CSV table of C-alpha atoms in Angstrom, one decimal:
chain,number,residue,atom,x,y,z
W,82,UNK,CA,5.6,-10.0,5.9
W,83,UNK,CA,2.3,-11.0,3.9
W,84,UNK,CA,-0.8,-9.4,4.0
W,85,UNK,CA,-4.0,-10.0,2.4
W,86,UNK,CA,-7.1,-7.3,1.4
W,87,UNK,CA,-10.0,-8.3,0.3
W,88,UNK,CA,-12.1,-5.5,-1.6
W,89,UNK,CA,-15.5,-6.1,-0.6
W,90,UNK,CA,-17.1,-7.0,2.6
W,91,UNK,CA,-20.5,-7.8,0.9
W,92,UNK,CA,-21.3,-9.4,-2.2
W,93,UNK,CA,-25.5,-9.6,-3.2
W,94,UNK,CA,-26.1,-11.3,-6.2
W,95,UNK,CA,-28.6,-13.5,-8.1
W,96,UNK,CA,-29.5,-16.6,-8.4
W,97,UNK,CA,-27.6,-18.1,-12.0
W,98,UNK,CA,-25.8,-14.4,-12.1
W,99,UNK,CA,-21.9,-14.8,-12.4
W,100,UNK,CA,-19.8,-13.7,-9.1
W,101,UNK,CA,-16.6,-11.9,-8.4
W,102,UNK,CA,-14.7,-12.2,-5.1
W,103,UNK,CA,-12.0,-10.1,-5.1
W,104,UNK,CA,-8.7,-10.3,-3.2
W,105,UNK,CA,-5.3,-8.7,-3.5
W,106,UNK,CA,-2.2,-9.8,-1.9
W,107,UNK,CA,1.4,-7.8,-0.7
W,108,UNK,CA,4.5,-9.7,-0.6
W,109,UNK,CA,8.0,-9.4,-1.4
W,110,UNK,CA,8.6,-13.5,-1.8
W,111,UNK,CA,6.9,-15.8,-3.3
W,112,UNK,CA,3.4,-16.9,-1.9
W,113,UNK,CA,0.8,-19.9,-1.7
W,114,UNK,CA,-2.6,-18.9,-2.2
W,115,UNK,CA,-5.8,-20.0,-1.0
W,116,UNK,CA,-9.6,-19.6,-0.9
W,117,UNK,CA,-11.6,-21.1,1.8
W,118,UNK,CA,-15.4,-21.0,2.5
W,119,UNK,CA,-17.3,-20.8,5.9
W,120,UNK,CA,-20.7,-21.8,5.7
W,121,UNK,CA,-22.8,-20.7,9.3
W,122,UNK,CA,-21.9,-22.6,12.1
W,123,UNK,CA,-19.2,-24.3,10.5
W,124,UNK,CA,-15.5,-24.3,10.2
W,125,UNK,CA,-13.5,-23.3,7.1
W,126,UNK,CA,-13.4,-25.9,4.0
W,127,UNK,CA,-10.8,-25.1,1.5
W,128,UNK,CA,-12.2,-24.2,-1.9
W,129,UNK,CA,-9.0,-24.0,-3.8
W,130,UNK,CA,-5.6,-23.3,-3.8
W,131,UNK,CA,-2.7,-21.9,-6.2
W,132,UNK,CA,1.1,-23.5,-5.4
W,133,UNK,CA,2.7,-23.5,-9.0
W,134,UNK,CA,1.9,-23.5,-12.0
W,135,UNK,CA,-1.3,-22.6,-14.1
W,136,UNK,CA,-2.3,-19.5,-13.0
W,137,UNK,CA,-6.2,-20.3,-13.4
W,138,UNK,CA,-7.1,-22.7,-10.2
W,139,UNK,CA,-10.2,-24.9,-10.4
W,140,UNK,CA,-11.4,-25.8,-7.4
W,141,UNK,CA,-14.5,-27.5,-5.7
W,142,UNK,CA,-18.1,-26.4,-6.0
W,143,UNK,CA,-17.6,-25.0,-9.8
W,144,UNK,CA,-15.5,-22.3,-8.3
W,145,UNK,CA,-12.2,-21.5,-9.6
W,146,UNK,CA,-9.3,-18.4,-9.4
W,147,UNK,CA,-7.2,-16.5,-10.8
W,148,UNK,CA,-3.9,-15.9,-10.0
W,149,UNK,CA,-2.0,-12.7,-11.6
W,150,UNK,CA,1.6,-12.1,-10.5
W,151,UNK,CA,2.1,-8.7,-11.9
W,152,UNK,CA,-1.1,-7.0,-10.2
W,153,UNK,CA,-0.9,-9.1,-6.9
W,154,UNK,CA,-4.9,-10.3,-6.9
W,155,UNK,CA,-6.0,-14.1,-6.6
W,156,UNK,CA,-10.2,-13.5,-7.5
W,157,UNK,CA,-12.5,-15.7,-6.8
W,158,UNK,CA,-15.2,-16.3,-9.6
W,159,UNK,CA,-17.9,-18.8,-10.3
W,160,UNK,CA,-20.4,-18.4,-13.5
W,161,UNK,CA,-23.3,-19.2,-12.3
W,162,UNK,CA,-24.3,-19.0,-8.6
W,163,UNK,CA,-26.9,-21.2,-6.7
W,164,UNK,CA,-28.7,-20.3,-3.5
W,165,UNK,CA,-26.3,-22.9,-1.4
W,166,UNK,CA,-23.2,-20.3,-2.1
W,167,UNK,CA,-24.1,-18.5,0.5
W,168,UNK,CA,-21.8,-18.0,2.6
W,169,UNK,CA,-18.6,-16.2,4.0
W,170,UNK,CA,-15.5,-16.4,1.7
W,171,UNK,CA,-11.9,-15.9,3.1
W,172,UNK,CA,-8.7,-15.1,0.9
W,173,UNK,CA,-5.6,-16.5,2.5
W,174,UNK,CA,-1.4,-16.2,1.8
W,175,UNK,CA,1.6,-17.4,3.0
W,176,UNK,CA,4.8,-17.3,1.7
W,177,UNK,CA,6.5,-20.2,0.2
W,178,UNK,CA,9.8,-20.6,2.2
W,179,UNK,CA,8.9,-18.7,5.4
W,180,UNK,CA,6.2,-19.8,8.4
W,181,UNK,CA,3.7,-22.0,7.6
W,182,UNK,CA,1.0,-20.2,9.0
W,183,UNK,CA,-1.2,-18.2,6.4
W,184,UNK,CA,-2.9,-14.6,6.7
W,185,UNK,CA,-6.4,-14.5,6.2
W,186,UNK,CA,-8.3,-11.5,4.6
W,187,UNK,CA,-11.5,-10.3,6.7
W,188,UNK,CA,-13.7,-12.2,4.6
W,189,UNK,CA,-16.4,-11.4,1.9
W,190,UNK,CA,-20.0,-12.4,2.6
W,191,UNK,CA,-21.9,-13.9,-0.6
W,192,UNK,CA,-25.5,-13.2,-0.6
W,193,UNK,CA,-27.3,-15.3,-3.6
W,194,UNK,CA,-30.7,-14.1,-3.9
W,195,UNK,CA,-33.7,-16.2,-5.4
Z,183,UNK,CA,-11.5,-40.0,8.7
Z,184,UNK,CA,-12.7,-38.3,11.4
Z,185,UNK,CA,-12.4,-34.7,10.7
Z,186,UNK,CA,-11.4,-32.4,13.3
Z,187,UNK,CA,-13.5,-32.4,16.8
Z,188,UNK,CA,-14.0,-29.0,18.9
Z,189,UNK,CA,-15.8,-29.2,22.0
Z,190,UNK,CA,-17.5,-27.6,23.6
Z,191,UNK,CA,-19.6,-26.0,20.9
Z,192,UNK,CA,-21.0,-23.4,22.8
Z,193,UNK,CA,-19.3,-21.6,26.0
Z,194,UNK,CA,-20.8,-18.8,28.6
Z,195,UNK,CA,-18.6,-17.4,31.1
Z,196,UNK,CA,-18.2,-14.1,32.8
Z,197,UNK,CA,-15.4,-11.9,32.8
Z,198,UNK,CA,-12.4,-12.9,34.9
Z,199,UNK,CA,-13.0,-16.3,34.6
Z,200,UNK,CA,-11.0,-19.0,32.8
Z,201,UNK,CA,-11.7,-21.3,29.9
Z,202,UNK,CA,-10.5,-24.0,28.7
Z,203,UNK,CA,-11.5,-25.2,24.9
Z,204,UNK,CA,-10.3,-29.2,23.3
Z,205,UNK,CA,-9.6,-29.4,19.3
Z,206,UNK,CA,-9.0,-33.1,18.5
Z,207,UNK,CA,-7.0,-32.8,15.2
Z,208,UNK,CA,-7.7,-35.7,12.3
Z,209,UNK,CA,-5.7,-39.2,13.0
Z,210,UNK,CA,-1.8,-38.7,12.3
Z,211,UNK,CA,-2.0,-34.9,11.5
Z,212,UNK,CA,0.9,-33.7,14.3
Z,213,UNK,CA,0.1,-29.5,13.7
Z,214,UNK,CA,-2.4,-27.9,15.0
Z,215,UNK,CA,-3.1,-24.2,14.5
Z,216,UNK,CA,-5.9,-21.8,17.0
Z,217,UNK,CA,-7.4,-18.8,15.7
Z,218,UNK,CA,-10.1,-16.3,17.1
Z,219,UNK,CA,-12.5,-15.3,14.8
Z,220,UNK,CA,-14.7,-12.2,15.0
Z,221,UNK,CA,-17.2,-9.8,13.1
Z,222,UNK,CA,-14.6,-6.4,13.6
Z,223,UNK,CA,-11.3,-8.7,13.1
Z,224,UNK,CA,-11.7,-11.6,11.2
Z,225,UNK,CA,-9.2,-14.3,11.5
Z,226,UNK,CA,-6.7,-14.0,13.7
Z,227,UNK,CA,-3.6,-16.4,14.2
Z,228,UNK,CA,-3.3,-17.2,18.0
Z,229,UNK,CA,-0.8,-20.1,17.8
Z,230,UNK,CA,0.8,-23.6,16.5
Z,231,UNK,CA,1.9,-26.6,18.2
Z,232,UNK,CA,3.2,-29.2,16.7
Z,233,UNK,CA,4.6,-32.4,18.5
Z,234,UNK,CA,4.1,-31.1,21.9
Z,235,UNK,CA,5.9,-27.6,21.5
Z,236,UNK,CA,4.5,-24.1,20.8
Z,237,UNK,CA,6.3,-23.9,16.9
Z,238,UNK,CA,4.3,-20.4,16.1
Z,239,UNK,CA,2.6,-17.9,18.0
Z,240,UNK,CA,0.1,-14.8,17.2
Z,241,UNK,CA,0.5,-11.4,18.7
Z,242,UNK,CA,-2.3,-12.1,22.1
Z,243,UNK,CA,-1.8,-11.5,25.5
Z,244,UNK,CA,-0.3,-14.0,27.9
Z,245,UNK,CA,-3.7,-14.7,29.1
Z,246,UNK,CA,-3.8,-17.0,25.9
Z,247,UNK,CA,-2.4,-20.2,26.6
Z,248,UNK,CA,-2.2,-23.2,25.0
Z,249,UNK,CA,-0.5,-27.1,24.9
Z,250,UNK,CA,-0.3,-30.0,22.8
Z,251,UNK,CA,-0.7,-33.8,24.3
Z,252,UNK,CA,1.3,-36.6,23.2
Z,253,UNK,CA,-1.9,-38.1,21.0
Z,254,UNK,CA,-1.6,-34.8,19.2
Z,255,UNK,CA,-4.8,-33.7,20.4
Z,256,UNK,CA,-4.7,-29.9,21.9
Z,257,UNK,CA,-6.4,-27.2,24.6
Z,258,UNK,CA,-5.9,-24.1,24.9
Z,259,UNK,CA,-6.7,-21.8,27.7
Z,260,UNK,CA,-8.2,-18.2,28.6
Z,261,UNK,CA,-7.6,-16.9,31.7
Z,262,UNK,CA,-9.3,-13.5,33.1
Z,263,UNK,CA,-11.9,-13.6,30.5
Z,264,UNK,CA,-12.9,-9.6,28.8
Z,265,UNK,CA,-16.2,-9.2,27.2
Z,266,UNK,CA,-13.6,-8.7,24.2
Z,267,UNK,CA,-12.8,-12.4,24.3
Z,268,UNK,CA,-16.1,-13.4,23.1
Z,269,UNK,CA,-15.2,-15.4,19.7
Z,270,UNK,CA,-15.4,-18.2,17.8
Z,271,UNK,CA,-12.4,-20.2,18.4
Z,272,UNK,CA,-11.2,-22.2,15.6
Z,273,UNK,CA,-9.1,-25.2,15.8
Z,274,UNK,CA,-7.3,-26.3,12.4
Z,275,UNK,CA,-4.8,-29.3,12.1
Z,276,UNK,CA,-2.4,-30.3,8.9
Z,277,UNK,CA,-0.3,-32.9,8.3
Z,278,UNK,CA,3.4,-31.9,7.5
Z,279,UNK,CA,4.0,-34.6,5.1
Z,280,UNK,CA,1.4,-32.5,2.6
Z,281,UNK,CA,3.5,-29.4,2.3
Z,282,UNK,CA,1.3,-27.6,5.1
Z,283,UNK,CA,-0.6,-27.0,2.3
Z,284,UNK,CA,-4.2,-27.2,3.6
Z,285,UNK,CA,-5.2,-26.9,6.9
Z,286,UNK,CA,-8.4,-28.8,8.1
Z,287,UNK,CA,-10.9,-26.6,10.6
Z,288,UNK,CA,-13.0,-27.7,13.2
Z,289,UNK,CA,-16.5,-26.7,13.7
Z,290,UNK,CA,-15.6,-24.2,16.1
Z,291,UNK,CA,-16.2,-23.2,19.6
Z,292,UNK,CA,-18.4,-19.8,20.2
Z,293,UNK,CA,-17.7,-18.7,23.5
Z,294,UNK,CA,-20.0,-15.8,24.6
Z,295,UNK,CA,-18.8,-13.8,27.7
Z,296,UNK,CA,-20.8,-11.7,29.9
């Protein structure tokens, strides 16, 4: 089985500051990878996602990830942050060849201050 | 496209009643996936149906039920409602000829129990 951990719960930052939102992953197979955001009052909207290949995954909104093998993390990481970034960020994995269902982490809330 | 429809947005019900929440998936994506989400457990798979039939389910109680219609579209039911129930319910529908490799979610339903 898969599981997902994402480190923080919180993340407060700055306006322009670069962010980090971390997540490490646990499995024995391969895995698909996958970063969605959650704005309030909204559904998920996938950011990015990591199938094959490159190991650094651009994705929407200036975002992008990094995917490393050996230590098991995909992080989330964006250089400059804008006020509309706020929001709640979810790490999700599911293993290539098994269910097609994926685990979500808990989530990490963004806070970008003015 | 349409993306995917919830309704209602809101809910309030008291305990031991029963619910009953839509998800109308995007046009010609056959999965759809429920999960409850909430502050203390984040994401949680409840189950899958795809063409009519239950394909994957989470580990909830038998008072979760669920079922597919032959338009794809999908309700699932509470029955005996907890306080613990209150949620929001999210609805997410692929299409299998992607990979499975993004799920679409729904606005959400926030059902509040009292």
């Amino acid at each position: 089985a898969q599981s997902v951990t994402q480190l923080d719960s919180q993340v407060p930052v700055f306006e322009e500051a670069p962010v980090e939102l971390r997540c490490n992953y646990s499995s024995s197979v391969s895995v698909y990878l996958f970063w969605y955001v959650q704005y309030p009052n909204q559904g998920l909207q996938l950011l990015l996602k990591y199938l094959s290949g490159s190991t650094l995954v651009k994705g929407i909104n200036g975002f992008e990830a990094e995917f490393n093998k050996s230590q098991t993390y995909f992080h989330l990481r964006k250089p400059s942050v804008h006020i509309s970034d706020t929001a709640e960020y979810f790490c999700a994995v599911r293993t290539s060849g098994g269910s097609y269902i994926p685990t979500f982490g808990r989530g990490t809330s963004l806070i970008v201050h003015p | 496209k349409a993306g995917v429809t919830q309704t209602p947005r809101y809910l309030i019900k008291t305990r031991g009643q029963q619910v009953t929440l839509s998800c109308s998936p995007i046009s010609g994506h056959r999965s759809v996936s429920w999960y409850q989400q909430t502050p203390g457990q984040g994401l949680q798979f409840l189950f899958e149906y795809f063409s009519e039939t239950q394909r994957n389910k989470g580990n909830f109680p038998g008072r979760f039920s669920g079922r597919q219609f032959s338009n794809s579209r999908s309700e699932m039911n509470v029955s005996t409602l907890e306080l613990g129930d209150s949620a929001l319910y999210l609805c997410a529908s692929n299409d299998p000829g992607a990979n499975y490799n993004e799920q679409f979610f729904g606005p959400g339903t926030r059902l509040t129990v009292l």
